[in-house]
Amino acid sequence: MVGFSSILGQIIIYTTIYSLVALGIVIAGRTGVFNVGGEGIMLTAASTGFMTAYFSGSWLSGYFVAALTGMALGLMLVLVHEYLRVNQFVIGIVMVIFGAGLSDLLYKIIVGVRLQAPRAPRVPLIRIPGVSTVPVLRALFNHDPIVYFMYAATAIAWWFFYRTKIGLETRAIGELPQAADVVGVHVRRRRIIATAVGSSLIGIAGAYLPIFVTGTYNPDLSAGRGFMAIGIAIFAGWRPQRAILGGFLFAAVEVLSFQLQLSVPGVPFQFFLMLPFASVLLIMVVFRRFIDFPASIGKPYHRE
Amino acid sequence: MNNHRSVVVRLKSVSKRFGPVAALRDVDLVVASGRIMGLLGENGAGKSTLMKILYGLYSPDEGEIYIDGKAVRFRSPQDSILYGIGMVHQVSTLVPEFTGLENIVLGTREGRFQFSLTRERKKIQTLSAQFGLLFPLDQKVSALTAGEKQKIEIVRALYRGARVLILDEPTTSLVESEFVQLLTSLRRFVDGGVTVVFITHKIREVMAACDEVTVLRRGEVQGNLQRHEMTKDSLVKLMFMDRNIAVTESALPLIDHVDVALSLQPVLSFDGVSTSTLRDLSFQAYGGEIVGVAAVSGNGEKDFAELPINPKRITKGTASLMGSPINGWSTVDVLRQGVFYTPEDRNHEGVLNEGSIVENMLLGHHRDSRFTRWGHFVDWPRLRLDTEASVSAFNVATPDIDVAIRRLSGGNVQKTILARAFLRDPRLLIVHNPTSGLDISTVEFIFSRLEGSRQAGMAIVWVNEDLDELMMLSDRIVVLNKGRIHGTFVRGEFDKLAIGASMLGESA
């Protein structure tokens, strides 16, 4: 078996992916936009982000482009919904299919097929002096910058939604858009901003896979995590602080199932691959009573 | 009276169309400061539309708005709020998940990135006390009564510095004593320098509350009366022109309840019935009577209305139809006995909006052997024939019976639903808010059908939010409070205050 700290560190890395995507979905969801296109956004941003990082040699610009890609797709989703009045779920699913195709297409056009897979530039680890030697904390605070970014994004989102008036207004839109509208909050503007911001987080999570986790780009590398993040957002009751917990839970299942694959011979490996998905289902059933939704999520709002 | 009051709001030649429908045509309105101005008209007369334009929710197709003599253009409520316009909407616009305090500060400009609400709380408490509008500040709104929610909405508008307060049908969910309280508060607003626009379709309320009234009919101004010119007749004339609106007082009850209870078998009977939301109900409805059910919305009236067609919900006690227990019966079994239910939310629960009239007519009768052939196939020719007949009997205004339901007006949808109920003469008819949002001629039509059914010996259970209507037609009124029957009133001893008190759960 691998050491506890190293497994925990591994879990934190996968937590980062899940939590960032879930957070992106939560932020949009709080304004009533149900972004089910996360998988497609992740894939496209993974492709553009990785290529930028590879060609420029700068991981930072890779993430930057991934965020922009996510934002662009998120804007597409929310604008088509708000102005052309297309159902959110329809656009979301279209975005998944579109993203899956577009990501590979771009990669094949620009990078092509090579004997040796291009590798992303090395990302430095940030050590926090003091805690980086403490046993358990070491696994939480001895990581690449995106892990810290995820911690910060979660904290800021929580502070924004639950400690500011502007956040209260934003939550009101997801509960009852007409309530926000009649007191002079711009429903449409907030929905657009929230979806764009949320989608850029999803984009960064998408690019995190090829830039840091695997180091190379592969087709369909998000492997359904964009969908599982929807489950996390729901499980979290659309609260940022719980999204990180949900992310940790799913990441733990995923990492432990890797470990089990190695240490329990005789069981087909597909069984372990199934575990994260099965646990989504299980958690949904177990926690169904505690799950609450923003009341108007997924519903369009028009004044007249 | 002071004749030189300054004009706060002037609307000039305002017109608004929704698709092919002209909601407002060339409307002029002058609101003088420090008064209560009534805006009277039937449902669909354009009152709310006009005020939503003033509040910036709708933009007018034509016409101008002047505030204090200055031309303004409102693109959203944010603009109108700055000019001191406040509006309390007919349907609650509070976020149920938030507290009263949170709802009131929502959308205000100051301190957008801070959350300590100490100063705001103080200011709100002062306002509440000043105008006699007391409510809990820190409870989730979803736990409050309709009256309390309304107070929060009013304080919210005042908190934003409203000088003109628009109240859209403020009495819809209030009981009598709350209405009286509201009137007192309105007077305090006026004394405090606030101008009030009071939208209503009830003449009685205008007479009780307003200094001045403007009457709208079909999107046009019919006239403006000062307090001393207001009489019931003059208002009726402006509201309906020469249409005859005499709603007939209910004829004498067909049966005397004291005797009846001993001799006749009730059509519907509950004996100590409880469900997860209703407690220990004992209730009878006899053939040939209209039993009104009055409740403040959310006190179990919806579950009560649905109980007879869904007896599986019963956890205790016995429900019977024509003397036979129906506990555990499925909806189909009950409907077969000649029960028909028309739900409160007609567009979501009453009809399939995308279906045609004739398709909707079949729903609920789809197992009836009259409309089936060889067991499972629809006998369309027969159904069309019957649909044609009942559509014309119920005056549904439609070019033909293949029109999609969503193209019909609310009144015609309701008539279609009733026509469907009468397709096979029911023995028990349960109707929930059948008249809400309909114009007076449709209301009258529905009343006449209900009365006709009563004469024909049908039992009618009528759950209704409008107590005036209930008192007009019911033989008995049963009051529900928190899922229990809290009081029963028999025709002849109807008293609006007493029934209202009972609805609030106060003992007589």
Short mmCIF file of C-alpha atoms in Angstrom, two decimals, chain B residues 21-24 39-49 90-91 168-172 199-203 205 215-220 239-240 243 346 409-411 433-444 446-447 464-466 469:
data_model
loop_
_atom_site.label_atom_id
_atom_site.label_comp_id
_atom_site.label_asym_id
_atom_site.label_seq_id
_atom_site.Cartn_x
_atom_site.Cartn_y
_atom_site.Cartn_z
CA VAL B 21 -54.76 42.09 -27.41
CA ALA B 22 -55.02 45.77 -26.56
CA ALA B 23 -54.58 45.81 -22.79
CA LEU B 24 -54.69 49.60 -22.49
CA LEU B 39 -58.39 52.01 -9.52
CA LEU B 40 -61.53 50.00 -10.10
CA GLY B 41 -62.39 47.52 -12.83
CA GLU B 42 -63.12 43.91 -13.60
CA ASN B 43 -60.40 41.32 -14.01
CA GLY B 44 -58.72 42.02 -17.31
CA ALA B 45 -59.72 45.70 -17.34
CA GLY B 46 -56.06 46.73 -17.42
CA LYS B 47 -55.57 48.01 -13.85
CA SER B 48 -52.51 45.92 -13.05
CA THR B 49 -51.00 46.49 -16.47
CA GLN B 90 -51.14 40.75 -6.08
CA VAL B 91 -49.03 37.60 -5.98
CA ASP B 168 -52.61 45.55 -6.35
CA GLU B 169 -55.74 43.75 -5.09
CA PRO B 170 -54.41 43.86 -1.53
CA THR B 171 -57.43 42.17 0.00
CA THR B 172 -57.38 38.93 -2.00
CA ILE B 199 -56.32 48.50 -7.23
CA THR B 200 -59.45 46.44 -6.74
CA HIS B 201 -62.38 44.86 -8.50
CA LYS B 202 -64.67 45.27 -5.52
CA ILE B 203 -66.94 48.28 -5.28
CA GLU B 205 -63.66 48.25 -0.98
CA VAL B 215 -62.73 53.24 -13.31
CA LEU B 216 -61.23 51.16 -16.11
CA ARG B 217 -63.10 48.90 -18.48
CA ARG B 218 -61.46 46.88 -21.24
CA GLY B 219 -58.35 49.00 -21.13
CA GLU B 220 -60.11 52.36 -21.28
CA MET B 239 -67.63 49.40 -14.34
CA PHE B 240 -70.09 47.42 -16.43
CA ARG B 243 -74.71 45.19 -18.62
CA ARG B 346 -56.81 25.31 -13.88
CA SER B 409 -58.90 32.88 -22.19
CA GLY B 410 -59.01 31.92 -18.50
CA GLY B 411 -62.78 32.22 -18.44
CA ASN B 433 -61.64 28.59 -6.69
CA PRO B 434 -63.65 28.25 -9.90
CA THR B 435 -64.03 32.00 -10.38
CA SER B 436 -60.57 33.32 -9.57
CA GLY B 437 -59.35 35.87 -12.08
CA LEU B 438 -62.49 35.72 -14.24
CA ASP B 439 -64.59 38.63 -15.44
CA ILE B 440 -67.98 39.21 -13.92
CA SER B 441 -70.06 37.76 -16.73
CA THR B 442 -68.18 34.45 -16.54
CA VAL B 443 -68.47 34.47 -12.77
CA GLU B 444 -72.18 34.98 -13.09
CA ILE B 446 -70.56 29.81 -13.26
CA PHE B 447 -72.79 30.83 -10.36
CA ASN B 464 -63.23 29.29 -2.41
CA GLU B 465 -60.83 32.06 -1.44
CA ASP B 466 -63.42 34.81 -1.92
CA GLU B 469 -68.82 34.85 -3.17
#
